[in-house]
Amino acid sequence: MPSSEKGLFEQFLVKLEVEKSPSSFAPPGTHWSNRDLDPVPPERRTWGMFAYFAYWLSDAFSIATWEIASSILAIGLSWKDAIPIILVGYAITMVAIVLNGITGARLHIPFPVLNRSSMGFGLAYWSIFSRAILACFWMGVQGANGGECVTQMLRAIWPSYRNIPNHLPANAGITSQGMLSYFLFWLIQLPFLLLRPNQLRYLFLAKGIIAPSCGLAMMIWAFAKTGGGPIFSQTGTLQGSARSWAWLSSMNAVIGNYATLAVSDFNKLIIPDFTRYARKPSDTYIQIVIIPVMFTIIGFFGIVVTSAGSVLYGGELFWDPLRLIDNWDNRPATFFVAFSFALATLGTNISANSLSAANDFSALFPRYVNLRRGSILCAIIGGWVCVPWLVLANALSFLNFMSGYTVFIAPIIGIMVSDYWILHKQKVDVPSMYRPYGRYWYNYGINWRALVAMLLTVPPMIPGLAQAITPSIKAAGTGHLYDISFLFGCFVGGSIYLFLSYVFPARETFMDETILAEDIPDNSEEKSKQVSEDDKKSDDYNVQTVS
């Protein structure tokens, strides 16, 4: 490249650089952080207990939660089994969310930075990259659901919208009308992606009022019309060990639904991205009650409305609420329900997918990507590069693989929880999570204990994942491990990590007291000086330390 062109390109890159906070703990001249990755300053910690109450109240209302009982009833269990399965499944999920959430509320740092303390700066990229890809993929899938909501809203206003002629080929996986609805939803959500997390609480408050009210109204309608329907008179068909394994498999499906369907919620199980904005850690304790209770209530709404729909509309079970309201002639009611689910999908896409991917892209490219740019990247990659409508129409095996990604996610969650709460007894050094070659550099940026724990935990679950993707493959002897993949991955991965960490301790990571961001004087010179001293020591120290 000629020097003049190279100069212009370098100038262009300089203009793309994002703001780096003067109080950043990252070493001068490096790009391990930016303003959005730095610890949240006190003035931006604006989420109180009610904000988290509204967040989870709104998050529970989604198409995925509404449909969660369908898979439980489909394998031969009854609605009386489904309710406690959903309750226990989300109670287990709640434990992981609360433990990780309190960590974020205490330390005020996002997941990509927190992950460095247990994985090392280098190995953390595996978790970050995995979560970013999953978030983008499910952003697109949720966008397809949002497009269906837009279709119902527009046909409620203009019934002729249903009759838009199709000009796309059959192998496109979508019609012209479907593409228009999808594009409109994608366009509507763009401005909301530009909101900062401390501003999003107002969106979740609105969703927390409108969406559950819609669910309650639909349940009242269902009971008033039919008294409940046939599902409530059905009994389970499984007995003995088959019923026990069906219980465990269904419970894992409930957890897996939350751990991967919206990524995440790998992304919500790793909730420091939101709880770091808490005013104080106790503001997040409301999650202990609201998560299992509210998600179970929404699952019950789904059972009631679906059962009533089978009585009213020819015996078919419409677990998808959008397919059910497609039978309605009441246009205002159709619009209200479709709008509520569109709002629910928008909130889920932001909380579970967009913000997670934005934090991850920011950690992967901190010099050029902040939260807003990361959210736009997620919307473009997930919305168009991943062609979600084509995946939903033609790539069932790939969809099953992405849904089964719990096998890779669970050990990471187990390692993070066990590292902070058990191994280090909640005593960590926040500034060092921004300093390469410091106490969390481990060996060449990799905590080999975490790597070994993942390598030993994941393979036993792979045959079950392969069978879920391709039913003709039989997972001899290990199929049931996949049925409990989240529990197995968390507990076994965390236990192996703890065993290795106790036998081969990384002594430089153990602290007498926690060091928070505010414990370092708020002045760039002092921080830079401390960073330089740490780096000087740690280069030699790390080469000699193979612990």
Coordinates of C-alpha atoms in Angstrom, one line a residue:
M1 CA 0.0 0.0 0.0
P2 CA 1.5 3.4 -1.0
S3 CA 2.5 5.5 2.0
S4 CA -0.1 8.2 1.3
E5 CA -2.9 5.6 1.2
K6 CA -1.5 4.0 4.3
G7 CA -1.5 7.4 6.1
L8 CA -5.1 8.0 5.2
F9 CA -6.1 4.5 6.4
E10 CA -4.3 5.0 9.7
Q11 CA -6.1 8.4 10.1
F12 CA -9.4 6.6 9.4
L13 CA -8.7 4.0 12.1
V14 CA -7.8 6.8 14.6
K15 CA -11.1 8.5 13.9
L16 CA -12.9 5.1 14.6
E17 CA -11.4 4.8 18.0
V18 CA -13.8 5.0 20.9
E19 CA -13.5 7.1 24.0
K20 CA -11.2 5.7 26.7
S21 CA -12.1 6.9 30.1
P22 CA -9.3 8.8 31.9
S23 CA -10.0 6.6 34.9
S24 CA -9.4 3.3 33.0
F25 CA -7.3 0.7 34.7
A26 CA -5.9 -0.7 31.4
P27 CA -2.2 0.1 31.0
P28 CA -1.4 3.3 29.0
G29 CA -0.9 2.6 25.3
T30 CA -2.9 -0.6 25.3
H31 CA -6.5 -1.3 24.5
W32 CA -7.8 -3.7 27.0
S33 CA -10.7 -1.5 28.0
N34 CA -12.9 1.5 27.0
R35 CA -15.5 3.6 28.8
D36 CA -18.2 0.9 28.5
L37 CA -16.0 -1.9 29.8
D38 CA -14.6 0.1 32.8
P39 CA -16.2 -0.3 36.2
V40 CA -19.5 1.6 36.4
P41 CA -18.9 4.9 38.3
P42 CA -21.3 5.6 41.2
E43 CA -23.3 8.3 39.3
R44 CA -24.3 5.7 36.7
R45 CA -25.4 3.1 39.2
T46 CA -29.1 3.9 38.9
W47 CA -30.9 0.5 39.0
G48 CA -32.8 -0.1 42.3
M49 CA -34.8 -3.1 43.5
F50 CA -38.0 -2.0 41.6
A51 CA -36.0 -1.8 38.4
Y52 CA -34.9 -5.4 38.7
F53 CA -38.5 -6.4 39.7
A54 CA -39.8 -4.8 36.5
Y55 CA -36.9 -6.3 34.5
W56 CA -37.8 -9.9 35.4
L57 CA -41.5 -9.3 35.4
S58 CA -41.2 -8.2 31.8
D59 CA -38.6 -10.8 30.8
A60 CA -40.8 -13.7 31.9
F61 CA -43.4 -12.8 29.4
S62 CA -42.1 -14.2 26.1
I63 CA -43.2 -16.7 23.5
A64 CA -40.5 -19.1 24.6
T65 CA -41.8 -19.1 28.2
W66 CA -45.4 -19.3 27.0
E67 CA -44.6 -22.5 25.0
I68 CA -42.3 -24.1 27.6
A69 CA -45.0 -26.6 28.8
S70 CA -45.6 -27.9 25.3
S71 CA -42.5 -30.1 25.2
I72 CA -43.2 -31.4 28.7
L73 CA -46.7 -32.5 27.8
A74 CA -45.6 -33.9 24.4
I75 CA -43.4 -36.6 26.0
G76 CA -46.2 -38.1 28.2
L77 CA -46.2 -36.0 31.4
S78 CA -49.3 -34.1 32.6
W79 CA -49.9 -30.5 33.4
K80 CA -49.6 -31.4 37.1
D81 CA -46.0 -32.5 36.3
A82 CA -45.4 -29.4 34.1
I83 CA -46.0 -26.8 36.8
P84 CA -43.5 -28.1 39.4
I85 CA -41.0 -28.9 36.7
I86 CA -41.1 -25.3 35.5
L87 CA -40.9 -24.0 39.0
V88 CA -37.9 -26.2 40.0
G89 CA -36.2 -25.6 36.7
Y90 CA -36.3 -21.8 37.0
A91 CA -35.4 -22.1 40.7
I92 CA -32.2 -23.8 39.7
T93 CA -31.7 -21.1 37.0
M94 CA -32.3 -18.5 39.7
V95 CA -29.4 -19.7 41.8
A96 CA -26.9 -19.2 38.9
I97 CA -28.4 -15.8 38.1
V98 CA -28.4 -14.5 41.6
L99 CA -24.9 -15.7 42.4
N100 CA -23.5 -14.1 39.2
G101 CA -25.8 -11.1 39.6
I102 CA -24.5 -10.3 43.1
T103 CA -20.9 -10.5 41.8
G104 CA -21.7 -7.9 39.2
A105 CA -23.5 -5.7 41.7
R106 CA -20.5 -5.8 44.0
L107 CA -17.8 -5.3 41.5
H108 CA -19.7 -3.2 38.9
I109 CA -17.9 -4.8 35.9
P110 CA -19.3 -6.6 32.8
F111 CA -19.1 -10.4 32.1
P112 CA -16.1 -10.2 29.6
V113 CA -14.0 -8.5 32.3
L114 CA -15.2 -10.7 35.2
N115 CA -14.5 -13.8 33.1
R116 CA -10.8 -12.9 33.0
S117 CA -10.4 -13.6 36.7
S118 CA -11.3 -17.3 36.4
M119 CA -10.3 -18.1 32.8
G120 CA -7.3 -15.8 32.2
F121 CA -7.1 -13.0 29.7
G122 CA -6.6 -15.3 26.8
L123 CA -9.0 -18.2 27.6
A124 CA -11.7 -15.6 28.4
Y125 CA -11.9 -14.9 24.6
W126 CA -13.4 -18.4 24.1
S127 CA -16.3 -17.5 26.4
I128 CA -16.7 -14.0 25.0
F129 CA -16.6 -15.1 21.3
S130 CA -19.0 -18.0 22.0
R131 CA -21.5 -15.7 23.7
A132 CA -21.2 -13.1 20.9
I133 CA -22.0 -15.6 18.2
L134 CA -24.9 -17.1 20.1
A135 CA -26.3 -13.7 20.9
C136 CA -26.2 -12.6 17.2
F137 CA -27.8 -15.9 16.1
W138 CA -30.7 -15.7 18.6
M139 CA -31.1 -12.0 17.9
G140 CA -32.1 -13.0 14.4
V141 CA -34.3 -15.8 15.6
Q142 CA -36.1 -13.6 18.0
G143 CA -36.4 -11.0 15.3
A144 CA -38.3 -13.5 13.2
N145 CA -40.7 -13.9 16.1
G146 CA -41.0 -10.2 16.2
G147 CA -41.8 -10.1 12.5
E148 CA -44.7 -12.5 13.1
C149 CA -46.0 -10.1 15.8
V150 CA -45.8 -7.2 13.3
T151 CA -47.8 -9.3 10.8
Q152 CA -50.6 -9.8 13.3
M153 CA -50.6 -6.2 14.3
L154 CA -50.8 -5.0 10.7
R155 CA -53.5 -7.5 9.6
A156 CA -55.5 -6.3 12.7
I157 CA -55.4 -2.8 11.3
W158 CA -55.6 -3.7 7.6
P159 CA -57.0 -7.2 7.0
S160 CA -55.8 -7.0 3.4
Y161 CA -52.2 -7.1 4.6
R162 CA -52.7 -10.9 4.8
N163 CA -53.2 -11.0 1.0
I164 CA -49.9 -9.3 -0.1
P165 CA -48.7 -11.4 -3.1
N166 CA -45.5 -13.3 -2.7
H167 CA -42.7 -12.6 -5.2
L168 CA -39.9 -14.6 -3.5
P169 CA -38.9 -18.1 -4.6
A170 CA -40.0 -21.1 -2.5
N171 CA -36.4 -21.8 -1.3
A172 CA -36.2 -18.3 0.2
G173 CA -37.7 -19.6 3.4
I174 CA -39.9 -16.5 3.7
T175 CA -42.7 -14.7 1.8
S176 CA -42.7 -11.1 0.6
Q177 CA -45.2 -10.3 3.4
G178 CA -43.0 -12.1 6.0
M179 CA -39.9 -10.2 4.8
L180 CA -41.7 -6.9 5.0
S181 CA -42.9 -7.6 8.6
Y182 CA -39.4 -8.8 9.6
F183 CA -37.7 -5.7 8.2
L184 CA -40.2 -3.4 9.9
F185 CA -39.6 -5.1 13.3
W186 CA -35.8 -4.9 12.7
L187 CA -36.2 -1.2 11.9
I188 CA -38.4 -0.5 14.9
Q189 CA -35.9 -2.0 17.4
L190 CA -32.9 -0.1 16.1
P191 CA -33.4 3.1 18.1
F192 CA -33.8 1.1 21.3
L193 CA -30.4 -0.6 20.7
L194 CA -28.8 2.8 21.1
L195 CA -30.0 3.3 24.7
R196 CA -27.5 2.8 27.4
P197 CA -28.2 0.0 30.0
N198 CA -28.9 2.6 32.8
Q199 CA -31.7 4.1 30.5
L200 CA -33.3 0.7 29.7
R201 CA -35.1 0.4 33.0
Y202 CA -37.9 2.6 31.7
L203 CA -38.5 0.2 28.7
F204 CA -38.6 -2.8 31.1
L205 CA -41.0 -0.9 33.3
A206 CA -43.4 -0.4 30.4
K207 CA -43.0 -4.0 29.3
G208 CA -43.5 -5.2 32.9
I209 CA -46.9 -3.5 33.0
I210 CA -48.2 -4.2 29.5
A211 CA -47.0 -7.7 28.7
P212 CA -48.1 -9.6 31.9
S213 CA -51.5 -7.7 31.8
C214 CA -51.9 -9.2 28.3
G215 CA -51.2 -12.7 29.6
L216 CA -53.6 -12.3 32.5
A217 CA -56.3 -11.0 30.2
M218 CA -55.8 -14.0 27.9
M219 CA -56.0 -16.5 30.8
I220 CA -59.3 -14.9 32.0
W221 CA -60.6 -15.1 28.4
A222 CA -59.7 -18.8 28.2
F223 CA -61.4 -19.7 31.5
A224 CA -64.5 -17.6 30.7
K225 CA -64.9 -19.3 27.3
T226 CA -64.1 -22.9 28.1
G227 CA -63.5 -23.4 31.8
G228 CA -60.0 -24.7 31.1
G229 CA -60.2 -27.2 28.3
P230 CA -59.0 -30.8 27.8
I231 CA -55.4 -30.5 28.9
F232 CA -56.5 -30.3 32.6
S233 CA -58.3 -33.7 32.4
Q234 CA -55.3 -35.5 30.8
T235 CA -53.1 -37.8 32.8
G236 CA -49.5 -38.7 32.3
T237 CA -48.7 -41.8 30.3
L238 CA -45.2 -42.5 31.8
Q239 CA -44.4 -44.6 34.8
G240 CA -41.4 -45.6 36.9
S241 CA -37.9 -44.7 35.7
A242 CA -39.2 -43.5 32.4
R243 CA -41.2 -40.8 34.2
S244 CA -38.2 -39.9 36.4
W245 CA -35.9 -39.4 33.4
A246 CA -38.7 -37.5 31.6
W247 CA -38.8 -35.2 34.7
L248 CA -35.1 -34.6 34.6
S249 CA -35.0 -34.2 30.8
S250 CA -37.9 -31.7 31.0
M251 CA -36.3 -29.8 33.8
N252 CA -33.1 -29.5 31.8
A253 CA -35.1 -28.3 28.8
V254 CA -36.6 -25.6 31.0
I255 CA -33.1 -24.5 32.1
G256 CA -31.7 -25.0 28.6
N257 CA -34.6 -22.9 27.2
Y258 CA -33.3 -20.0 29.4
A259 CA -29.6 -20.8 28.9
T260 CA -29.6 -20.9 25.1
L261 CA -32.9 -19.8 23.5
A262 CA -32.1 -16.2 24.0
V263 CA -28.5 -17.2 24.3
S264 CA -28.3 -17.1 26.9
D265 CA -29.4 -16.7 28.3
F266 CA -26.2 -17.8 28.8
N267 CA -26.5 -14.1 28.6
K268 CA -28.8 -13.7 31.5
L269 CA -27.2 -16.5 33.5
I270 CA -24.2 -14.3 33.1
I271 CA -26.1 -11.2 34.3
P272 CA -23.3 -8.9 35.6
D273 CA -23.9 -6.9 32.3
F274 CA -27.0 -5.6 34.0
T275 CA -26.4 -6.0 37.7
R276 CA -23.3 -3.9 37.6
Y277 CA -25.6 -0.9 37.3
A278 CA -27.2 -1.7 40.7
R279 CA -27.2 1.0 43.4
K280 CA -26.3 -1.7 46.0
P281 CA -26.1 -5.5 45.9
S282 CA -29.2 -6.0 48.0
D283 CA -31.3 -4.4 45.2
T284 CA -30.7 -7.6 43.2
Y285 CA -32.1 -9.9 45.9
I286 CA -35.6 -9.6 44.5
Q287 CA -34.5 -12.0 41.8
I288 CA -34.7 -14.9 44.3
V289 CA -38.5 -14.7 44.4
I290 CA -39.5 -13.1 41.1
I291 CA -37.7 -15.5 38.7
P292 CA -39.2 -18.9 39.6
V293 CA -42.6 -17.5 40.5
M294 CA -43.2 -15.3 37.5
F295 CA -41.8 -17.7 34.9
T296 CA -44.0 -20.5 36.3
I297 CA -47.1 -18.2 36.2
I298 CA -46.4 -17.4 32.5
G299 CA -46.0 -21.1 31.8
F300 CA -49.3 -21.7 33.4
F301 CA -50.9 -19.0 31.3
G302 CA -49.6 -20.8 28.2
I303 CA -51.2 -24.1 29.3
V304 CA -54.6 -22.5 30.1
V305 CA -54.8 -20.5 26.8
T306 CA -53.6 -23.4 24.6
S307 CA -56.1 -25.8 26.2
A308 CA -58.9 -23.3 25.6
G309 CA -57.8 -22.8 22.0
S310 CA -58.1 -26.6 21.3
V311 CA -61.8 -26.4 22.3
L312 CA -62.5 -23.3 20.3
Y313 CA -60.6 -24.0 17.2
G314 CA -61.1 -27.6 16.0
G315 CA -59.0 -29.5 18.6
E316 CA -55.6 -28.3 17.5
L317 CA -53.2 -27.2 20.2
F318 CA -51.9 -23.7 19.4
W319 CA -48.9 -23.4 21.7
D320 CA -47.7 -20.5 19.7
P321 CA -49.9 -17.6 20.8
L322 CA -49.5 -15.8 17.5
R323 CA -51.0 -18.8 15.7
L324 CA -53.8 -18.9 18.2
I325 CA -54.8 -15.2 17.7
D326 CA -54.6 -15.7 14.0
N327 CA -58.1 -17.3 14.5
W328 CA -59.5 -14.2 16.2
D329 CA -61.9 -11.8 14.5
N330 CA -61.7 -9.3 17.2
R331 CA -59.2 -6.8 15.7
P332 CA -58.5 -4.6 18.7
A333 CA -57.8 -7.7 20.9
T334 CA -55.6 -9.2 18.2
F335 CA -53.6 -5.9 17.9
F336 CA -53.2 -5.6 21.7
V337 CA -51.9 -9.2 22.1
A338 CA -49.6 -9.0 19.1
F339 CA -48.3 -5.6 20.3
S340 CA -47.6 -7.1 23.8
F341 CA -45.6 -10.0 22.4
A342 CA -43.8 -7.6 20.0
L343 CA -42.8 -5.5 23.1
A344 CA -41.8 -8.7 24.9
T345 CA -39.7 -9.8 22.0
L346 CA -38.0 -6.4 21.7
G347 CA -37.2 -6.4 25.4
T348 CA -35.8 -10.0 25.2
N349 CA -33.7 -9.1 22.2
I350 CA -32.1 -6.2 24.0
S351 CA -31.6 -7.7 27.4
A352 CA -30.5 -11.2 26.3
N353 CA -28.9 -10.7 22.9
S354 CA -28.1 -7.2 21.9
L355 CA -26.5 -6.0 25.2
S356 CA -24.6 -9.3 25.7
A357 CA -23.2 -9.2 22.2
A358 CA -22.3 -5.5 22.5
N359 CA -20.3 -6.1 25.7
D360 CA -18.5 -9.0 23.9
F361 CA -17.7 -7.1 20.7
S362 CA -16.5 -4.3 22.9
A363 CA -14.2 -6.7 24.8
L364 CA -13.0 -8.3 21.5
F365 CA -12.3 -4.9 19.8
P366 CA -12.2 -2.3 22.7
R367 CA -10.3 0.2 20.6
Y368 CA -13.1 0.6 18.1
V369 CA -16.3 -0.8 19.5
N370 CA -18.4 0.5 22.4
L371 CA -21.9 -0.7 23.5
R372 CA -23.8 1.3 20.8
R373 CA -21.6 0.1 18.0
G374 CA -21.6 -3.4 19.3
S375 CA -25.5 -3.4 19.4
I376 CA -25.6 -2.3 15.8
L377 CA -23.1 -5.0 14.8
C378 CA -25.3 -7.6 16.5
A379 CA -28.4 -6.3 14.7
I380 CA -26.7 -6.5 11.3
I381 CA -25.0 -9.9 11.8
G382 CA -27.9 -11.5 13.6
G383 CA -30.6 -9.9 11.5
W384 CA -29.1 -10.3 8.0
V385 CA -25.9 -12.2 7.9
C386 CA -27.3 -15.2 9.8
V387 CA -30.5 -15.2 7.6
P388 CA -32.6 -16.5 10.5
W389 CA -35.8 -17.0 8.4
L390 CA -33.8 -19.5 6.3
V391 CA -32.5 -21.3 9.4
L392 CA -36.0 -21.6 10.8
A393 CA -37.4 -22.9 7.6
N394 CA -34.7 -25.3 6.4
A395 CA -31.9 -25.9 8.9
L396 CA -33.5 -27.8 11.8
S397 CA -30.3 -29.7 12.6
F398 CA -28.4 -26.5 13.0
L399 CA -31.2 -25.0 15.1
N400 CA -31.0 -28.1 17.4
F401 CA -27.2 -27.7 17.7
M402 CA -27.6 -24.1 18.7
S403 CA -30.3 -25.0 21.2
G404 CA -28.0 -27.7 22.6
Y405 CA -25.1 -25.3 23.2
T406 CA -25.8 -25.7 26.9
V407 CA -23.2 -28.4 27.0
F408 CA -20.5 -25.8 26.3
I409 CA -22.1 -23.1 28.4
A410 CA -22.7 -24.9 31.6
P411 CA -19.1 -25.6 32.6
I412 CA -18.2 -21.9 32.1
I413 CA -21.0 -20.9 34.5
G414 CA -19.9 -23.6 37.0
I415 CA -16.3 -22.4 36.9
M416 CA -17.2 -18.7 37.3
V417 CA -19.5 -19.4 40.3
S418 CA -17.1 -21.8 42.1
D419 CA -14.1 -19.5 41.4
Y420 CA -15.7 -16.4 43.0
W421 CA -17.8 -17.8 45.7
I422 CA -15.8 -20.9 46.9
L423 CA -12.2 -20.7 45.8
H424 CA -11.5 -17.0 46.3
K425 CA -14.2 -16.5 48.9
Q426 CA -15.5 -13.3 47.2
K427 CA -12.1 -11.6 47.4
V428 CA -10.8 -10.4 44.0
D429 CA -8.7 -7.6 42.6
V430 CA -10.9 -5.6 40.1
P431 CA -8.1 -3.3 38.8
S432 CA -6.0 -6.4 37.9
M433 CA -8.8 -7.6 35.6
Y434 CA -7.9 -4.8 33.3
R435 CA -4.1 -5.4 33.5
P436 CA -2.5 -8.0 31.2
Y437 CA 0.5 -9.8 32.6
G438 CA -0.8 -9.2 36.2
R439 CA -2.3 -11.6 38.8
Y440 CA -5.0 -12.9 36.4
W441 CA -2.7 -13.6 33.5
Y442 CA -2.0 -17.1 34.7
N443 CA 0.2 -19.0 32.2
Y444 CA 0.4 -17.2 28.8
G445 CA -3.1 -15.8 29.4
I446 CA -4.7 -19.2 30.1
N447 CA -5.8 -20.6 33.4
W448 CA -5.1 -24.2 32.5
R449 CA -7.3 -25.4 35.4
A450 CA -10.4 -24.0 33.8
L451 CA -9.3 -25.3 30.4
V452 CA -8.9 -28.9 31.7
A453 CA -12.2 -28.7 33.6
M454 CA -14.0 -27.8 30.3
L455 CA -12.1 -30.4 28.3
L456 CA -13.1 -33.2 30.8
T457 CA -16.7 -32.0 31.3
V458 CA -17.9 -31.4 27.7
P459 CA -17.0 -34.7 25.9
P460 CA -19.3 -37.0 27.9
M461 CA -22.3 -34.9 26.8
I462 CA -21.4 -34.8 23.1
P463 CA -23.0 -38.1 22.1
G464 CA -26.3 -37.0 23.5
L465 CA -26.0 -33.7 21.6
A466 CA -25.3 -35.6 18.4
Q467 CA -28.4 -37.7 19.0
A468 CA -30.5 -34.6 19.6
I469 CA -29.3 -33.2 16.3
T470 CA -29.6 -36.4 14.3
P471 CA -32.0 -38.9 16.0
S472 CA -30.7 -41.8 14.0
I473 CA -27.4 -41.6 16.0
K474 CA -27.8 -43.5 19.2
A475 CA -25.9 -42.3 22.3
A476 CA -25.2 -45.7 23.9
G477 CA -24.8 -45.3 27.7
T478 CA -24.4 -41.5 27.8
G479 CA -27.7 -40.2 26.3
H480 CA -29.1 -39.4 29.8
L481 CA -26.1 -37.1 30.5
Y482 CA -27.4 -34.8 27.8
D483 CA -30.8 -34.9 29.5
I484 CA -29.2 -33.2 32.5
S485 CA -26.5 -31.4 30.6
F486 CA -26.8 -28.1 32.5
L487 CA -26.7 -29.6 36.0
F488 CA -23.9 -32.0 34.9
G489 CA -21.9 -29.3 33.2
C490 CA -22.2 -26.8 36.1
F491 CA -21.5 -29.2 39.0
V492 CA -18.9 -31.4 37.3
G493 CA -17.1 -28.5 35.6
G494 CA -17.0 -26.5 38.8
S495 CA -15.9 -29.4 40.9
I496 CA -13.0 -30.4 38.6
Y497 CA -11.9 -26.7 38.5
L498 CA -12.0 -26.5 42.3
F499 CA -10.1 -29.8 42.7
L500 CA -7.3 -28.6 40.4
S501 CA -7.2 -25.2 41.9
Y502 CA -6.8 -26.6 45.4
V503 CA -4.1 -29.1 44.4
F504 CA -2.3 -26.7 42.1
P505 CA -3.2 -23.2 43.5
A506 CA -2.5 -20.1 41.5
R507 CA -1.3 -18.3 44.6
E508 CA -0.9 -14.9 43.1
T509 CA -4.7 -14.7 42.6
F510 CA -5.6 -15.1 46.3
M511 CA -6.4 -11.9 48.2
D512 CA -6.8 -10.9 51.9
E513 CA -9.4 -8.3 50.9
T514 CA -11.3 -7.3 47.8
I515 CA -9.9 -4.4 45.8
L516 CA -12.6 -2.4 44.1
A517 CA -12.3 0.3 41.5
E518 CA -13.0 3.0 44.0
D519 CA -10.2 1.8 46.3
I520 CA -7.7 3.2 43.9
P521 CA -7.3 7.0 43.9
D522 CA -9.3 8.6 41.0
N523 CA -6.4 10.1 39.2
S524 CA -4.9 8.8 36.0
E525 CA -1.3 9.4 37.1
E526 CA -1.6 7.4 40.2
K527 CA -3.4 4.5 38.3
S528 CA -0.9 4.6 35.5
K529 CA 2.0 4.5 38.0
Q530 CA 0.5 1.5 39.7
V531 CA -0.2 -0.3 36.4
S532 CA 3.4 0.2 35.3
E533 CA 4.8 -1.2 38.5
D534 CA 2.5 -4.2 38.3
D535 CA 3.4 -4.9 34.7
K536 CA 7.1 -4.7 35.5
K537 CA 6.8 -7.3 38.2
S538 CA 4.4 -9.6 36.5
D539 CA 6.4 -10.2 33.3
D540 CA 9.2 -11.9 35.2
Y541 CA 6.9 -13.3 37.8
N542 CA 4.6 -15.0 35.3
V543 CA 7.5 -16.7 33.4
Q544 CA 8.7 -18.2 36.7
T545 CA 5.3 -19.2 37.9
V546 CA 3.8 -22.4 36.5
S547 CA 1.4 -23.1 39.4

